[in-house]
Amino acid sequence: VSRTAYSSSLPKRGDVVIVRGLGGSRKGYLKRVVGLPGETVAVVDGTLIVDGEHIREPYLAGLPATLGLENREWILGIREVFIMGDNRSHSTDSRELGPVDLSLIVGKVFFRYWPLPEFGGGR
C-alpha cells in the first residue's frame, strides 16, 4: 500500500484503497473507489450509475453492482468519494455508511498477494 499515492493527486475510479474510520471503526478496510468528488452516484436495479452513465465494472466478474432492486442516490461533496467492496453481497461500504471523506483514505493498494491465483500488481 502506498501511503503517498494521493499526496499530490486524487483517487481515480477503480483504485483499490485502504480506508480507516468507517462507521467509527479503527480497523482498516479494503475497498474500491467507484465515485469521485462532486459526482452523483446511484444504484439502480443492481447497476452502478455515475452522473447518469452506467459504469462498467469488469472486476465483478459478471456479478451485479449490488444485490436487490432498491434504487438509491448520493451526491458527493468536493472532499468525498464513494467506495464499494468487490464482494458486494458481504460488504459494508458507502451504500450503508454514505460517502467517505478523503482524509479517511490511508493509501492506494498496488500489490496483491492473496489469493495466490491473483498474486501480483497492476490491477
C-alpha atoms as one frame of an Amber mdcrd trajectory, in Angstrom:
protein
   0.000   0.000   0.000   1.346   3.400  -0.947   0.584   5.980   1.716   1.836
   8.791  -0.548  -0.118   7.904  -3.714  -2.614  10.710  -3.107  -0.285  13.348
  -1.691  -0.436  15.297  -4.976  -3.470  13.764  -6.711  -6.952  12.453  -6.020
  -8.043   8.827  -6.216  -9.253   7.579  -9.598 -12.308   5.479 -10.280 -11.357
   1.824  -9.893  -8.500   2.427  -7.435  -8.356  -0.078  -4.586  -7.697   1.722
  -1.314  -7.351   1.129   2.403  -9.831   3.191   4.435  -9.863   3.685   8.202
 -12.673   5.003  10.366 -15.661   3.537   8.519 -18.632   3.699  10.837 -16.333
   4.804  13.670 -14.206   1.646  13.477 -10.421   1.825  13.905  -9.924  -1.129
  11.547  -8.629  -0.738   8.000 -10.890  -1.812   5.143 -10.015  -2.714   1.566
 -12.479  -1.025  -0.816 -12.725   0.154  -4.430 -13.337   3.808  -5.346 -16.382
   3.964  -7.636 -17.476   7.597  -7.222 -15.317  10.729  -7.237 -15.685  14.163
  -5.577 -18.637  16.152  -6.888 -20.267  13.237  -8.711 -23.765  11.826  -8.279
 -23.701   8.088  -7.621 -26.785   5.911  -7.941 -27.546   2.222  -7.628 -30.492
   1.464  -9.907 -31.843  -2.080 -10.253 -28.483  -3.512  -9.200 -26.465  -1.321
 -11.588 -23.914   1.372 -10.692 -24.696   4.730 -12.347 -22.388   7.775 -12.017
 -23.559  11.164 -13.317 -26.219   9.394 -15.355 -23.853   6.897 -17.026 -23.693
   3.155 -16.430 -20.255   2.215 -15.050 -18.705  -0.968 -16.402 -17.139  -2.991
 -13.572 -15.099  -5.860 -15.058 -13.600  -6.689 -11.650 -17.007  -8.014 -10.519
 -16.728 -10.943 -12.958 -20.287 -10.510 -14.219 -21.956 -10.116 -10.819 -24.373
  -7.194 -10.308 -23.084  -3.977  -8.760 -25.395  -4.597  -5.840 -27.997  -7.135
  -4.846 -31.677  -6.291  -4.787 -33.687  -3.813  -6.753 -33.579  -0.892  -4.345
 -32.828   2.437  -6.042 -30.669   4.942  -4.122 -28.682   8.057  -4.962 -25.874
  10.015  -3.268 -24.390  13.409  -4.165 -20.704  13.544  -3.229 -19.080  16.612
  -1.713 -15.811  18.070  -3.005 -13.798  16.025  -0.457 -15.778  12.791  -0.683
 -15.555   9.517  -2.610 -17.960   6.611  -2.866 -16.411   3.233  -2.078 -17.702
  -0.297  -2.533 -16.296  -3.723  -1.829 -15.909  -6.113  -4.747 -17.771  -8.813
  -2.799 -20.934  -6.709  -2.832 -23.223  -9.155  -1.051 -20.913  -9.214   2.012
 -19.538  -5.674   2.020 -20.134  -2.806   4.394 -19.397   0.274   2.319 -20.774
   3.620   1.133 -24.132   2.064   0.337 -24.676   1.780   4.100 -22.259   4.361
   5.505 -22.565   7.079   2.866 -19.773   8.952   1.094 -16.286   8.782   2.637
 -14.105  11.814   3.313 -10.745  11.763   1.516  -8.977  12.099   4.891 -10.051
   8.527   5.769  -8.081   7.016   2.873  -4.829   5.570   4.212  -3.342   4.687
   0.823  -3.638   3.027  -2.562  -3.171  -0.714  -2.947  -0.505  -1.546  -5.546
   0.226  -5.204  -4.938  -1.893  -8.213  -4.065  -0.535 -11.399  -2.501  -3.779
 -13.256  -1.694  -5.476 -15.232  -3.074  -2.476 -16.843  -4.751  -4.040 -17.121
  -8.236  -4.313 -13.306  -8.275  -0.797 -12.646  -6.885   0.783  -9.503  -8.298
   0.241  -5.866  -9.133  -1.254  -3.850 -11.931  -4.932  -4.062 -11.006
